[in-house]
Coordinates of C-alpha atoms in Angstrom, one line a residue:
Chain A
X1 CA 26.3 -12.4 19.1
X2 CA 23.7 -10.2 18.1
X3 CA 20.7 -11.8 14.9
X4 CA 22.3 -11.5 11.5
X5 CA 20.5 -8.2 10.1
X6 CA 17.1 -8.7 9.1
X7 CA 16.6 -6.6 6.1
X8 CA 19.1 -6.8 3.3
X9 CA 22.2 -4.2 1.8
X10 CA 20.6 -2.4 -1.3
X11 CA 20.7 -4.4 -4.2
X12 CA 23.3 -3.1 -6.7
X13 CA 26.8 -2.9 -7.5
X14 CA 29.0 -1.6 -4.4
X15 CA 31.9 0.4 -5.5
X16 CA 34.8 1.0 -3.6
X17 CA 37.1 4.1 -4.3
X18 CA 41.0 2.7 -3.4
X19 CA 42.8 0.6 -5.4
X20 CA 42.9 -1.7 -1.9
X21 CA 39.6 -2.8 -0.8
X22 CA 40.7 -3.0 2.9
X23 CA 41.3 1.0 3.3
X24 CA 37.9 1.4 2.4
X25 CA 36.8 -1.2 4.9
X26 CA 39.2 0.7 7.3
X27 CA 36.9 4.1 6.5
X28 CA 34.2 2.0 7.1
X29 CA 34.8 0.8 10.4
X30 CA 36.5 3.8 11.6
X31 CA 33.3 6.0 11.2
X32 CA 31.0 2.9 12.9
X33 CA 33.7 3.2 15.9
X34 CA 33.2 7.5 15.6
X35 CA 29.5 6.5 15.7
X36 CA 29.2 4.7 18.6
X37 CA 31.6 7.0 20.7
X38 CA 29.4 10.1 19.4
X39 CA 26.4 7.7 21.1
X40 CA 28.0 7.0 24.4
X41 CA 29.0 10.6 24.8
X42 CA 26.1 11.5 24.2
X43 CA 24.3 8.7 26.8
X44 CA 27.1 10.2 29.5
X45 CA 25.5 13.4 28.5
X46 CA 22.3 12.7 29.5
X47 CA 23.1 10.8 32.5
X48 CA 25.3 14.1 33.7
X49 CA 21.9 16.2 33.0
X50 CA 19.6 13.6 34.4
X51 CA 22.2 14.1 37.8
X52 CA 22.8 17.4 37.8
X53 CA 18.6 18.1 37.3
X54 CA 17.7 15.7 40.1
X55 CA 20.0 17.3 42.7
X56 CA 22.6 14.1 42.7
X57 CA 25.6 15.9 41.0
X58 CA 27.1 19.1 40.5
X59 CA 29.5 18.9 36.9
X60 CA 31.6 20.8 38.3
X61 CA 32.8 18.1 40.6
X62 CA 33.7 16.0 37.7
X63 CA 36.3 18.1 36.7
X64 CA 38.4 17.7 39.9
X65 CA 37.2 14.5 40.5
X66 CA 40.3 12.4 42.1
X67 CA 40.3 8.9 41.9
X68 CA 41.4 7.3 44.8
X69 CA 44.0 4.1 44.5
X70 CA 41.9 1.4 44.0
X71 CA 39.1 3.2 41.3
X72 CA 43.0 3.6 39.4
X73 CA 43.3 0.1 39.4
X74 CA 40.3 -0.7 38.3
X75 CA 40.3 1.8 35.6
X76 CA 43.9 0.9 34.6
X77 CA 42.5 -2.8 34.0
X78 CA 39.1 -1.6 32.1
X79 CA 41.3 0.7 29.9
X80 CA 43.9 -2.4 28.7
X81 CA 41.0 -4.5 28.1
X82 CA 39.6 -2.0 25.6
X83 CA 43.2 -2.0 23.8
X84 CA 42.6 -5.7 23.4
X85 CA 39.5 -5.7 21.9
X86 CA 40.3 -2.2 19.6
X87 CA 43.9 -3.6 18.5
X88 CA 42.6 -7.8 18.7
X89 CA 42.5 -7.9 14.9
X90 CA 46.2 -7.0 14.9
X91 CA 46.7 -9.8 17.5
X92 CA 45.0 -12.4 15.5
X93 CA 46.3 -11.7 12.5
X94 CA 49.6 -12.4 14.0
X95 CA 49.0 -15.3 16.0
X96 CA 47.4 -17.0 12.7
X97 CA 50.7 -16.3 10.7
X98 CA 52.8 -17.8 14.0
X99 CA 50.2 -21.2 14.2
X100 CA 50.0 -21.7 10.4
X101 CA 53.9 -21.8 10.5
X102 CA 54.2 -24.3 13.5
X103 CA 51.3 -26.3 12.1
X104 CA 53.7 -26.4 8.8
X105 CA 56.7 -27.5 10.7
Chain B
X1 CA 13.7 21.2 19.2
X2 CA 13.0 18.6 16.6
X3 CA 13.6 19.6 12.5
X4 CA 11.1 16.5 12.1
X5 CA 7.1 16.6 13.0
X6 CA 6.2 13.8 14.8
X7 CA 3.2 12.6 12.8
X8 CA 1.0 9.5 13.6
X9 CA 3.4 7.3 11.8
X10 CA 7.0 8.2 13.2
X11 CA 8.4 4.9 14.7
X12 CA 9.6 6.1 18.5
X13 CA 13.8 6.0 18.9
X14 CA 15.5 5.1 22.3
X15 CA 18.2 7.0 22.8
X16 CA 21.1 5.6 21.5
X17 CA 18.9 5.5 17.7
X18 CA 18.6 9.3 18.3
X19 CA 22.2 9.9 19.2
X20 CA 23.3 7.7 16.1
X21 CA 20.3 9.7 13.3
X22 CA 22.1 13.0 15.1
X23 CA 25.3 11.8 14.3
X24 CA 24.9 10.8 10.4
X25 CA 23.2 14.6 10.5
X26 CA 26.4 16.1 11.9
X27 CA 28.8 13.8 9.9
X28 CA 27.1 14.9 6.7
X29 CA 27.2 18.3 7.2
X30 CA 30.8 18.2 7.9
X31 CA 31.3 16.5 4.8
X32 CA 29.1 18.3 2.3
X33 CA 30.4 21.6 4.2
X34 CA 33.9 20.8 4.8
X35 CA 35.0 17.9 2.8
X36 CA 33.1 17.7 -0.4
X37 CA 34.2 21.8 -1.7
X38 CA 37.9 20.3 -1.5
X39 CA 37.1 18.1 -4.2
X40 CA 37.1 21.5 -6.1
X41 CA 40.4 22.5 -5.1
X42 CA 41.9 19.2 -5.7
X43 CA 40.8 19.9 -9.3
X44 CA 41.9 23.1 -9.4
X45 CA 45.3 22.7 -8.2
X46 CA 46.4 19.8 -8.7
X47 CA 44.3 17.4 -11.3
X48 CA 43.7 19.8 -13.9
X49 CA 47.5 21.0 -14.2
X50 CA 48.7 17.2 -13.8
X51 CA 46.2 16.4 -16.7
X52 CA 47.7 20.1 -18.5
X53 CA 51.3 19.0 -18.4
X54 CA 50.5 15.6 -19.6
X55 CA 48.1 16.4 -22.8
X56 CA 48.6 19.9 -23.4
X57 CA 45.5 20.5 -22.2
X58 CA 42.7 20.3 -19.4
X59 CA 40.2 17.4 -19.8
X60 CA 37.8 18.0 -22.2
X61 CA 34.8 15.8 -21.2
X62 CA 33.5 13.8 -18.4
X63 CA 35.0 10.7 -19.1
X64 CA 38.5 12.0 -19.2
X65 CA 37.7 13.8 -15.8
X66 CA 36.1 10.8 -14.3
X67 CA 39.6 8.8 -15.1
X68 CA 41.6 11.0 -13.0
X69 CA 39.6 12.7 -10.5
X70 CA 38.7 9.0 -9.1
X71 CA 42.7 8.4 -8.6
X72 CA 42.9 11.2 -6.8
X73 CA 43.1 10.6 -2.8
X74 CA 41.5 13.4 -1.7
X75 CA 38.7 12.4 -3.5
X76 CA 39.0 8.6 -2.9
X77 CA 38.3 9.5 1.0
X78 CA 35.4 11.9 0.4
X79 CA 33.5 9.3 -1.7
X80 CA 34.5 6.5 1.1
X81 CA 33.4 8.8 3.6
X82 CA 30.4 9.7 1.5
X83 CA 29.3 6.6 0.8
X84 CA 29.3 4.8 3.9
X85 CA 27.5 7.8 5.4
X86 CA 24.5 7.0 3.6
X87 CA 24.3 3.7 4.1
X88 CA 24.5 4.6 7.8
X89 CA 21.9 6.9 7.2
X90 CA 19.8 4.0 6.1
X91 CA 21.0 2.0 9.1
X92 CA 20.0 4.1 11.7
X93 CA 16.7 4.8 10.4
X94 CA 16.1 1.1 9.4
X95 CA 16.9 0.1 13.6
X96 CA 13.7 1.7 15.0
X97 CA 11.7 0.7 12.4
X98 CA 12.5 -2.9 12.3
X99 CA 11.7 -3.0 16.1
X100 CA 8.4 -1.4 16.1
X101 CA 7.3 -2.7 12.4
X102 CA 4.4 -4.8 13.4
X103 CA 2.7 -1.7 15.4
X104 CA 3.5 0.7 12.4
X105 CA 1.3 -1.6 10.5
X106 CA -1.1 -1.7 12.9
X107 CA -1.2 2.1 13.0
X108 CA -1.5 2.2 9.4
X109 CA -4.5 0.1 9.1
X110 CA -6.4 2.3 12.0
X111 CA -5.6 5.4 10.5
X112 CA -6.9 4.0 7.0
X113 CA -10.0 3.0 8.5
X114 CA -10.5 5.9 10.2
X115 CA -13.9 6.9 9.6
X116 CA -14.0 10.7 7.8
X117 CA -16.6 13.1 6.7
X118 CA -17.7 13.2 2.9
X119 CA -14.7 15.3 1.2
X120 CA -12.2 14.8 4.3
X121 CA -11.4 11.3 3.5
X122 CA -8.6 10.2 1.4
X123 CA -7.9 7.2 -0.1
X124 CA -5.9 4.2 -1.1
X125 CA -6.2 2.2 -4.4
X126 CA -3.3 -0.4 -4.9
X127 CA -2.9 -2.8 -7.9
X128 CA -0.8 -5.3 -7.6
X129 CA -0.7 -5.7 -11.7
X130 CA 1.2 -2.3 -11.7
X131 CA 4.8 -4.2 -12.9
X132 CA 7.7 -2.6 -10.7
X133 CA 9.7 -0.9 -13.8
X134 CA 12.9 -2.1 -14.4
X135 CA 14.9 1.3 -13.2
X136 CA 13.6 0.8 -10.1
X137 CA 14.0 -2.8 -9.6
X138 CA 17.7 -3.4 -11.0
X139 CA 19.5 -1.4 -8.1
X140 CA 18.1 0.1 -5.2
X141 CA 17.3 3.8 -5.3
X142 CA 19.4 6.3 -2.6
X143 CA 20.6 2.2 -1.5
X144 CA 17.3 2.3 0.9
X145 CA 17.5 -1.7 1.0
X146 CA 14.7 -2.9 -1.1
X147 CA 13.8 0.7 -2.5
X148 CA 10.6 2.1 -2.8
X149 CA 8.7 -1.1 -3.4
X150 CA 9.6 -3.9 -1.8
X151 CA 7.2 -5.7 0.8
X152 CA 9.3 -7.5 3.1
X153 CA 6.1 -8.3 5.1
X154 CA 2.6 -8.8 4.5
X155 CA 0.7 -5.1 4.8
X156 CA 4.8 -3.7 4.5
X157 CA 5.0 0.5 5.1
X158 CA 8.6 0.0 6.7
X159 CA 9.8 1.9 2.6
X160 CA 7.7 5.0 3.5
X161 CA 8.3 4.8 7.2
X162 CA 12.4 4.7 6.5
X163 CA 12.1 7.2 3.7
X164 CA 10.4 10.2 5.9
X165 CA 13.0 10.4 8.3
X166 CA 15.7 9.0 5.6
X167 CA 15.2 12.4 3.3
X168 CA 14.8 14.9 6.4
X169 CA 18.6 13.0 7.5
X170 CA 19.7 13.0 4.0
X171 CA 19.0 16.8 3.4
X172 CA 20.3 17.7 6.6
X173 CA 16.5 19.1 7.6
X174 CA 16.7 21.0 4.9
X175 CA 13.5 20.0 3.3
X176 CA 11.6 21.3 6.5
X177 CA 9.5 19.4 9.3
X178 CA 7.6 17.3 7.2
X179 CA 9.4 16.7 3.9
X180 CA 7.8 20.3 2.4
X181 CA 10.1 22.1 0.7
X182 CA 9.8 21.4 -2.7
X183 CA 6.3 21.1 -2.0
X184 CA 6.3 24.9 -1.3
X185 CA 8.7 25.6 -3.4
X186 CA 6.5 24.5 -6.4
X187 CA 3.4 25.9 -5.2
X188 CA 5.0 29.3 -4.8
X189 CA 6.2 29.1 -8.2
X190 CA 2.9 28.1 -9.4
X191 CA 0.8 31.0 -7.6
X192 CA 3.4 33.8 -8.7
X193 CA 3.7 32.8 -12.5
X194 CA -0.6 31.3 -12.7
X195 CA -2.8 33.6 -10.2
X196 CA -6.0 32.9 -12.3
X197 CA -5.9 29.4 -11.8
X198 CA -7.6 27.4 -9.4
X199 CA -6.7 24.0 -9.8
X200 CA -9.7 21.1 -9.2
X201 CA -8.0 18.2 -9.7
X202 CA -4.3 17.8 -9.4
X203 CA -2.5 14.7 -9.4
X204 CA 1.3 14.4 -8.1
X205 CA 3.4 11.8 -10.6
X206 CA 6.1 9.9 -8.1
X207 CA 4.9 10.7 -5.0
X208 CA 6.4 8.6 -2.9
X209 CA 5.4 9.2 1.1
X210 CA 3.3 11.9 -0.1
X211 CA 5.0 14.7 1.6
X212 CA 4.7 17.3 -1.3
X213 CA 1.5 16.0 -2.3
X214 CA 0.0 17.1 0.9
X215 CA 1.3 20.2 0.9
X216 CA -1.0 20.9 -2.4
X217 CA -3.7 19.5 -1.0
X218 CA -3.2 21.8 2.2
X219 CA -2.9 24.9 -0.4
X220 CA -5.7 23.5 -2.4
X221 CA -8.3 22.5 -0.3
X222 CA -11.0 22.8 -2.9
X223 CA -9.4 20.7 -5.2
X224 CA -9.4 16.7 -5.1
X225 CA -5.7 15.8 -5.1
X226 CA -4.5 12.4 -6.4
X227 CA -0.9 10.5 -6.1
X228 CA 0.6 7.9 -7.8
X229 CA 3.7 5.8 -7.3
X230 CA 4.5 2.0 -8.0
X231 CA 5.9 1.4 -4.9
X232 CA 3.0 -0.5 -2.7
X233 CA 4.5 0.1 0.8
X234 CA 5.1 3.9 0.2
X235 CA 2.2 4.6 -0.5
X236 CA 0.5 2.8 2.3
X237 CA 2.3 5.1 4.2
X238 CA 1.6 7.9 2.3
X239 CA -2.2 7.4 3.0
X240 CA -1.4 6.8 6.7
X241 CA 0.7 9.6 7.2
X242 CA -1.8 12.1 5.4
X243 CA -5.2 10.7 7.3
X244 CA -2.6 11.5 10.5
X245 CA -2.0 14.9 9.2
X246 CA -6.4 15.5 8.6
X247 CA -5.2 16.1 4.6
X248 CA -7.5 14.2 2.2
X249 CA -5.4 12.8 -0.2
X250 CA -6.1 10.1 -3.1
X251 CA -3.2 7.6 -3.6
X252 CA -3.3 5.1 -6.2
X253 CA -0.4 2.5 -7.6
X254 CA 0.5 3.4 -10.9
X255 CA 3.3 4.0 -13.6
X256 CA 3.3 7.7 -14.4
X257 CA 4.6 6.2 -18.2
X258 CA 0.7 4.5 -18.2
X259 CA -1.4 5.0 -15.4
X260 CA -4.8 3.6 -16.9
X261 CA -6.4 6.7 -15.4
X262 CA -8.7 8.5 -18.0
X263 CA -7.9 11.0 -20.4
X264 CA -8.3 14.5 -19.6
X265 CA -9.0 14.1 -15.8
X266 CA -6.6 16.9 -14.3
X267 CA -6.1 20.2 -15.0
X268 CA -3.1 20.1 -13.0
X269 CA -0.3 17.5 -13.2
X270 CA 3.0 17.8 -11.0
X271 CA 5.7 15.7 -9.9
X272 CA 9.0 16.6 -7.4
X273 CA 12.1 15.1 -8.5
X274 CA 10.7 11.8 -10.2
X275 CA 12.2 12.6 -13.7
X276 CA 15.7 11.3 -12.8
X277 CA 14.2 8.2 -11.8
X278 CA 13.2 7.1 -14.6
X279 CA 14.6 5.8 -17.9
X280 CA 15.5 7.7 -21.2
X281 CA 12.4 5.9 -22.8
X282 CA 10.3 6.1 -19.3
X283 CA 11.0 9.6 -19.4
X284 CA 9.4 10.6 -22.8
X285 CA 6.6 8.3 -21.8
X286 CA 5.6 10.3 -18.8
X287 CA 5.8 13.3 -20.9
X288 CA 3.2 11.8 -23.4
X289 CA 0.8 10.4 -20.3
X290 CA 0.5 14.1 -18.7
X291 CA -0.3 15.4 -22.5
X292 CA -2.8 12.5 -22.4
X293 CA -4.1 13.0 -18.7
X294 CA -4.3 17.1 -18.8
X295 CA -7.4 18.5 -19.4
X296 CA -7.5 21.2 -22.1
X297 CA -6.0 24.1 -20.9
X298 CA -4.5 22.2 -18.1
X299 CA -0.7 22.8 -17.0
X300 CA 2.5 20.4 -15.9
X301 CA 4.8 21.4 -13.6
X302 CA 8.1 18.7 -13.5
X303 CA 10.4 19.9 -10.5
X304 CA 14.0 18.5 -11.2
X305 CA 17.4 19.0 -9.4
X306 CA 20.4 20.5 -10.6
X307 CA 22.9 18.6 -12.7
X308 CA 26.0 20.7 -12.7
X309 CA 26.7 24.0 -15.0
X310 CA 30.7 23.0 -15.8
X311 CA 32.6 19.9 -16.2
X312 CA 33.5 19.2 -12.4
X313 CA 30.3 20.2 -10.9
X314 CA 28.4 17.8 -13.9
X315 CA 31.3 15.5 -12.8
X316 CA 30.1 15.8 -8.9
X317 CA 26.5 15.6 -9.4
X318 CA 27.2 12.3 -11.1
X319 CA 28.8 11.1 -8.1
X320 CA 25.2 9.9 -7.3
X321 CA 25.0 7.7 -10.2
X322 CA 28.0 5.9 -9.9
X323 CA 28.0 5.6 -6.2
X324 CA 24.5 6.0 -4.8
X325 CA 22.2 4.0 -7.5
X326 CA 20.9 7.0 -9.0
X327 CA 21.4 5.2 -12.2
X328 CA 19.5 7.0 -14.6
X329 CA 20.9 10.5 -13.4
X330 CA 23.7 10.8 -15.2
X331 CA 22.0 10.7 -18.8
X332 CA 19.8 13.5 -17.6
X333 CA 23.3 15.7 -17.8
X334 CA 22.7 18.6 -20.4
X335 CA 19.6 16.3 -21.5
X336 CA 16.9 19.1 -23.1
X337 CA 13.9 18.9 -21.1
X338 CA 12.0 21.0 -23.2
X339 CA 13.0 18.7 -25.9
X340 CA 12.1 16.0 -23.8
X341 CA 8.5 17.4 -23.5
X342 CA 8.1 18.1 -27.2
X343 CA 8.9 14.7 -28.0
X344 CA 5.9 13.3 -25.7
X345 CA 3.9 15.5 -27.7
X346 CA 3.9 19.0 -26.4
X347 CA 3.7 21.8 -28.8
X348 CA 7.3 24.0 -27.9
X349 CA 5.5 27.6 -27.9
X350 CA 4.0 26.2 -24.7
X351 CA 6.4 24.5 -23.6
X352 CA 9.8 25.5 -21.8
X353 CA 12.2 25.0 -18.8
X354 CA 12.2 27.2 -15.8
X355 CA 15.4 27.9 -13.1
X356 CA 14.3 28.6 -9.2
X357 CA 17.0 28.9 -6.2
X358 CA 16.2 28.4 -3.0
X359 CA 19.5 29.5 -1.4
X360 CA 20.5 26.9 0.4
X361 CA 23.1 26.9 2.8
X362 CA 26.1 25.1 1.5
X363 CA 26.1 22.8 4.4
X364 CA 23.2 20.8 3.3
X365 CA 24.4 20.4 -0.5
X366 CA 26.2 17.1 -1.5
X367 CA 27.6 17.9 -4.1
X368 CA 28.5 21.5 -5.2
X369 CA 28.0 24.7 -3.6
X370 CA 25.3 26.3 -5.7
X371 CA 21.7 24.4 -5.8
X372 CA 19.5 26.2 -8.6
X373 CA 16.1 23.9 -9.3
X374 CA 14.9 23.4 -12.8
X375 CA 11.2 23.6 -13.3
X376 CA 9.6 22.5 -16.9
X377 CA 6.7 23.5 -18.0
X378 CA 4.0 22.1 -20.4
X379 CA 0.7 24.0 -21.2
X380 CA -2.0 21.7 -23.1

């Protein structure tokens, strides 16, 4: 979705440590993933300060916060859908080897 | 709050670009403080009495070290881990600056034109003859994409801009607000061991962005300081950065091997870890160009980094020449520096290598737990 990166990797060789390649991409994308949560925990951070400071929200009240039926629901759905997307390459990986076989048949 | 001074050239970060500089902080400091000293354990008890019962006897050189130290998992995942932190040290430096590139230049240009009393200017001489030498071009230094000297756009500063905050993440702040540390470090060795001298013309060899440059010119503000680097965009930074800073510093483009400047100009020539980014002919070549360019009398101060006192910690410094294009590095292992220095021409009564430590906290070293700086020093 997003432009192609604008500036280039670093010119030379890149090594990589295990005799497989893909357990150091694993590493690789396991720390972007780390990354990103360390960011949005950090972004829910700020928001809770930004609350808390402007008299909207005690943090307290997060900590017994209940949800009610429906926000369970909801969150039920928006958790599943982020297994999709974090397990998808498992998915795909299968559903190629199923379609490659029935397109062989 | 900040470990990082926010000069006239530091690109502004949104949030999530802070939150993602603050993490490749964090993760390195787990890694150099946490992961990397298992590396020596791993050696300890388990490759070096693998490699025993198998030969008879423990590893004798690097090479037979390197051959089974990089099987071992332990230290497969620390050099994954280590390796992909620095490129995302890169990455979330490079973010900012991409976005806010064509004000930076803008910046740049103001603060170069800046109009400054006689003896509070600096200046910026670039020469785009100066060939970029080949251990700089053939791999890219620390992997900062395009290195020191690549313009990726007209007018280009986006090397120095990258580098500032690059070195303050890579050191884990380390290096102080603005980049000073070794700065001080070499103007506190130079005040203890030469009180009588007051240098008036010093030039810095390598200086990249400047940052220890400055800092001589801020502890010699009688004496007309001068730069040089072959990088262009660093050091339009450099001279940015300084005029931001009110520090009058002369920055030119040129190969400390040949630097066409005339003979016998300085009576002070310095450099902060340059040496090991050069060549084993470059390096003998810079010692014979700071003979050429000292006055009589004058003094060369070389700050260099430390490359390991046994086997596993040579092995581990060398980490950063396999795996972080510090290509050159490695042959700088047990290399004689004073040796080095006689061969450009120095004569060896004058002549000799120095130790210094800082004591840094073991946190913000990559790659072993002591850090002891060499200095050499070369009297004309």
């Amino acid at each position: 979705m997003s432009d192609p990166s604008p500036y280039p990797p670093p010119k030379g060789h890149r090594p990589y440590f295990f005799d497989d390649p893909a357990i150091d991409q694993l590493h690789t994308a396991l720390l972007a993933v780390t990354q990103e949560l360390s960011v949005a925990r950090e972004r829910i951070d700020t928001l809770e300060r930004l609350l808390e400071q402007s008299g909207h929200l005690r943090r307290a009240a997060i900590e017994t916060f209940q949800p009610d039926a429906s926000a369970e629901a909801e969150r039920t759905v928006q958790r599943a859908a982020l297994v999709d997307r974090v397990l998808k390459p498992f998915v795909d990986y299968r559903e190629n080897l199923f379609s490659r076989k029935r397109g062989q048949a | 709050m900040s470990d990082f001074t926010q000069h006239g050239m530091v690109p502004q970060v949104t949030h999530d670009e802070r939150a993602r500089q603050s993490f490749v902080k964090t993760f390195r400091a787990h890694l150099s403080g946490k992961v990397m000293p298992g590396n020596y354990q791993v050696f300890q008890k388990r490759v070096v009495p693998r490699f025993q019962a198998q030969h008879g006897r423990p590893p004798e050189d690097e090479r037979e070290l390197r051959a089974v130290m990089t099987q071992d998992p332990y230290y497969q995942f620390w050099s994954a881990m280590q390796r992909r932190s620095q490129e995302m040290l890169w990455e979330s430096v490079i973010d900012p600056t991409e976005r806010q590139l064509p004000e930076l230049i803008q910046r740049a240009k103001q603060l170069a034109d800046r109009k400054r009393g006689k003896g509070q200017a600096g200046s910026l001489h670039l020469d785009p003859d100066v060939a970029v030498p080949r251990y700089h071009a053939a791999a890219d230094i620390h992997l900062q994409p395009g290195g020191y000297h690549t313009d990726f756009v007209a007018d280009d500063v986006a090397a120095g801009v990258v580098y500032d905050k690059g070195i303050n993440l890579y050191m884990g702040g380390a290096l102080g607000p603005e980049n000073n540390a070794m700065g001080d470090l070499l103007v506190t060795y130079f005040r203890e061991k030469y009180p009588a001298r007051q240098p008036k013309r010093i030039l810095d060899m390598g200086c990249a962005i400047g940052n220890s440059t400055v800092v001589w010119a801020r502890a010699f503000p009688q004496a007309e300081v001068h730069g040089i680097d072959v990088g262009a965009p660093v050091l339009r930074y450099a001279h940015a950065r300084a005029e931001s800073m009110n520090v009058p510093v002369h920055f030119r483009q040129a190969n400390a091997e040949d630097t066409k400047l005339p003979a016998g100009s300085f009576d002070l020539i310095i450099s902060h870890i340059m040496l090991h980014e050069t060549s084993k002919s470059a390096i003998v070549n810079v010692m014979r160009e700071s003979l050429r360019l000292l006055a009589p009398n004058g003094l060369m101060l070389h700050l260099e980094i430390p490359r390991g006192d046994d086997l596993m910690e040579q092995f581990m410094h060398n980490w950063e020449s396999y795996n972080n294009n510090e290509t050159f590095a490695r042959y700088m292992t047990g290399l004689d520096l004073k040796a080095v220095a006689v061969k450009g021409g120095f004569v060896p009564a004058k002549t000799r290598v120095d130790h210094y430590s800082p004591g840094y906290d073991v946190a913000k070293t990559n790659y072993s737990e002591s850090f002891i700086w060499k200095i050499l020093v070369g009297e004309k």
